[in-house]
PDB file of C-alpha atoms in Angstrom:
ATOM      1  CA  MET A  29      16.301  -2.537 -24.310  1.00 39.00           C
ATOM      2  CA  LYS A  30      13.672   0.183 -23.861  1.00 47.00           C
ATOM      3  CA  MET A  31      10.696  -0.603 -21.682  1.00 48.00           C
ATOM      4  CA  HIS A  32       7.359   0.598 -23.034  1.00 50.00           C
ATOM      5  CA  THR A  33       4.600   1.623 -20.704  1.00 51.00           C
ATOM      6  CA  GLN A  34       0.941   0.999 -21.379  1.00 53.00           C
ATOM      7  CA  ILE A  35       0.480   4.736 -21.879  1.00 48.00           C
ATOM      8  CA  GLU A  36       3.209   4.914 -24.543  1.00 47.00           C
ATOM      9  CA  GLU A  37       1.648   1.995 -26.400  1.00 52.00           C
ATOM     10  CA  THR A  38      -1.794   3.616 -26.286  1.00 51.00           C
ATOM     11  CA  LEU A  39      -0.902   7.216 -27.113  1.00 51.00           C
ATOM     12  CA  GLY A  40       2.337   6.879 -29.053  1.00 60.00           C
ATOM     13  CA  PRO A  41       5.649   8.665 -28.614  1.00 73.00           C
ATOM     14  CA  ARG A  42       4.170  12.188 -28.478  1.00 80.00           C
ATOM     15  CA  TYR A  43       3.092  11.630 -24.873  1.00 84.00           C
ATOM     16  CA  SER A  44       5.915   9.339 -23.805  1.00 87.00           C
ATOM     17  CA  PRO A  45       7.838  10.385 -20.683  1.00 90.00           C
ATOM     18  CA  ALA A  46      11.005  10.807 -22.782  1.00 90.00           C
ATOM     19  CA  HIS A  47       9.296  13.170 -25.229  1.00 91.00           C
ATOM     20  CA  ILE A  48       7.609  15.124 -22.446  1.00 93.00           C
ATOM     21  CA  ARG A  49      10.902  15.485 -20.572  1.00 91.00           C
ATOM     22  CA  ALA A  50      12.647  16.751 -23.718  1.00 92.00           C
ATOM     23  CA  THR A  51      10.031  19.166 -25.010  1.00 93.00           C
ATOM     24  CA  TRP A  52       7.661  20.353 -22.275  1.00 93.00           C
ATOM     25  CA  SER A  53       8.341  23.264 -19.931  1.00 92.00           C
ATOM     26  CA  GLY A  54       7.729  23.343 -16.151  1.00 94.00           C
ATOM     27  CA  THR A  55       3.951  23.407 -16.483  1.00 96.00           C
ATOM     28  CA  ARG A  56       1.504  22.396 -19.151  1.00 96.00           C
ATOM     29  CA  SER A  57      -2.178  22.850 -19.919  1.00 96.00           C
ATOM     30  CA  VAL A  58      -4.809  20.600 -18.404  1.00 97.00           C
ATOM     31  CA  GLU A  59      -5.702  19.485 -21.925  1.00 96.00           C
ATOM     32  CA  ASP A  60      -2.156  18.311 -22.711  1.00 95.00           C
ATOM     33  CA  ALA A  61      -1.714  16.610 -19.341  1.00 96.00           C
ATOM     34  CA  SER A  62      -5.083  14.889 -19.651  1.00 95.00           C
ATOM     35  CA  LYS A  63      -4.182  13.557 -23.101  1.00 94.00           C
ATOM     36  CA  ALA A  64      -0.885  12.255 -21.752  1.00 94.00           C
ATOM     37  CA  LEU A  65      -2.790  10.452 -19.003  1.00 93.00           C
ATOM     38  CA  GLY A  66      -5.265   8.980 -21.468  1.00 92.00           C
ATOM     39  CA  PHE A  67      -8.457  10.883 -20.807  1.00 92.00           C
ATOM     40  CA  SER A  68     -10.285  13.904 -22.197  1.00 95.00           C
ATOM     41  CA  ARG A  69      -9.857  17.565 -21.314  1.00 96.00           C
ATOM     42  CA  ALA A  70     -13.364  17.570 -19.801  1.00 97.00           C
ATOM     43  CA  LYS A  71     -12.518  14.589 -17.598  1.00 97.00           C
ATOM     44  CA  GLY A  72      -9.296  16.330 -16.543  1.00 97.00           C
ATOM     45  CA  TYR A  73     -11.183  19.411 -15.376  1.00 97.00           C
ATOM     46  CA  GLU A  74     -13.782  17.226 -13.657  1.00 97.00           C
ATOM     47  CA  LEU A  75     -11.012  15.447 -11.729  1.00 97.00           C
ATOM     48  CA  ILE A  76      -9.414  18.778 -10.805  1.00 97.00           C
ATOM     49  CA  ARG A  77     -12.728  20.132  -9.488  1.00 96.00           C
ATOM     50  CA  SER A  78     -13.227  17.018  -7.372  1.00 97.00           C
ATOM     51  CA  GLY A  79      -9.634  17.085  -6.099  1.00 96.00           C
ATOM     52  CA  GLN A  80      -8.811  13.734  -7.745  1.00 96.00           C
ATOM     53  CA  PHE A  81      -6.466  14.757 -10.570  1.00 96.00           C
ATOM     54  CA  PRO A  82      -3.423  12.488 -10.156  1.00 95.00           C
ATOM     55  CA  CYS A  83      -0.850  15.299 -10.612  1.00 96.00           C
ATOM     56  CA  ARG A  84       0.011  18.548  -8.901  1.00 97.00           C
ATOM     57  CA  VAL A  85      -2.118  21.378 -10.272  1.00 97.00           C
ATOM     58  CA  LEU A  86      -1.401  25.109  -9.996  1.00 97.00           C
ATOM     59  CA  ARG A  87      -4.013  27.821 -10.297  1.00 95.00           C
ATOM     60  CA  ILE A  88      -2.370  30.986 -11.562  1.00 92.00           C
ATOM     61  CA  GLY A  89      -4.951  33.727 -11.826  1.00 95.00           C
ATOM     62  CA  ARG A  90      -7.642  32.297 -14.055  1.00 94.00           C
ATOM     63  CA  LYS A  91      -5.354  29.659 -15.565  1.00 96.00           C
ATOM     64  CA  THR A  92      -4.949  26.106 -14.358  1.00 97.00           C
ATOM     65  CA  ARG A  93      -1.610  24.455 -15.096  1.00 97.00           C
ATOM     66  CA  VAL A  94      -0.276  20.943 -14.433  1.00 97.00           C
ATOM     67  CA  VAL A  95       3.261  20.557 -13.085  1.00 97.00           C
ATOM     68  CA  THR A  96       5.263  18.574 -15.645  1.00 96.00           C
ATOM     69  CA  ALA A  97       7.524  16.884 -13.049  1.00 96.00           C
ATOM     70  CA  SER A  98       4.437  15.614 -11.216  1.00 96.00           C
ATOM     71  CA  LEU A  99       2.949  14.341 -14.481  1.00 96.00           C
ATOM     72  CA  LEU A 100       6.174  12.484 -15.267  1.00 95.00           C
ATOM     73  CA  ARG A 101       6.171  10.822 -11.839  1.00 95.00           C
ATOM     74  CA  VAL A 102       2.623   9.594 -12.453  1.00 94.00           C
ATOM     75  CA  LEU A 103       3.396   8.369 -15.970  1.00 92.00           C
ATOM     76  CA  GLU A 104       6.505   6.532 -14.819  1.00 89.00           C
ATOM     77  CA  SER A 105       4.898   4.980 -11.747  1.00 86.00           C
ATOM     78  CA  GLY A 106       3.446   2.136 -13.809  1.00 65.00           C
ATOM     79  CA  PRO A 107       0.944  -0.231 -12.204  1.00 54.00           C
ATOM     80  CA  GLU A 108       0.295   1.985  -9.175  1.00 49.00           C
ATOM     81  CA  TYR A 109      -1.043   4.713 -11.452  1.00 50.00           C
ATOM     82  CA  ASN A 110      -3.070   2.321 -13.562  1.00 50.00           C
ATOM     83  CA  ASP A 111      -4.773   0.897 -10.476  1.00 50.00           C
ATOM     84  CA  ALA A 112      -5.369   4.306  -8.894  1.00 50.00           C
ATOM     85  CA  CYS A 113      -6.857   5.784 -12.040  1.00 56.00           C
ATOM     86  CA  ALA A 114      -9.012   2.838 -13.106  1.00 51.00           C
ATOM     87  CA  GLY A 115     -12.108   4.985 -12.626  1.00 51.00           C
ATOM     88  CA  CYS A 116     -10.698   7.808 -14.748  1.00 55.00           C
ATOM     89  CA  ARG A 117     -11.115   6.005 -18.055  1.00 49.00           C
ATOM     90  CA  PRO A 118     -14.034   4.158 -19.526  1.00 47.00           C
ATOM     91  CA  THR A 119     -13.532   0.412 -19.518  1.00 43.00           C
ATOM     92  CA  PRO A 120     -13.685  -1.350 -22.888  1.00 44.00           C
TER      93      PRO A 120
END
């Protein structure tokens, strides 16, 4: 039986840990990582600027990349991530 995370249920299989593991390379754009985490690109950059982005971020020249392995750890951490990032998303 496959366990579904809250993120998978919200965003669908495109941003599921299994899909990310199978199709993404070692780093990904802030926009893609932010979508996988459930918030906007603008919010992702805001969190990076404030040092609160929940994943490891690399600055390579003028580019900012998110480490895929770090993103997967956050996505698979379950309730710890949801509690830590409660302020990252607007509440319904």
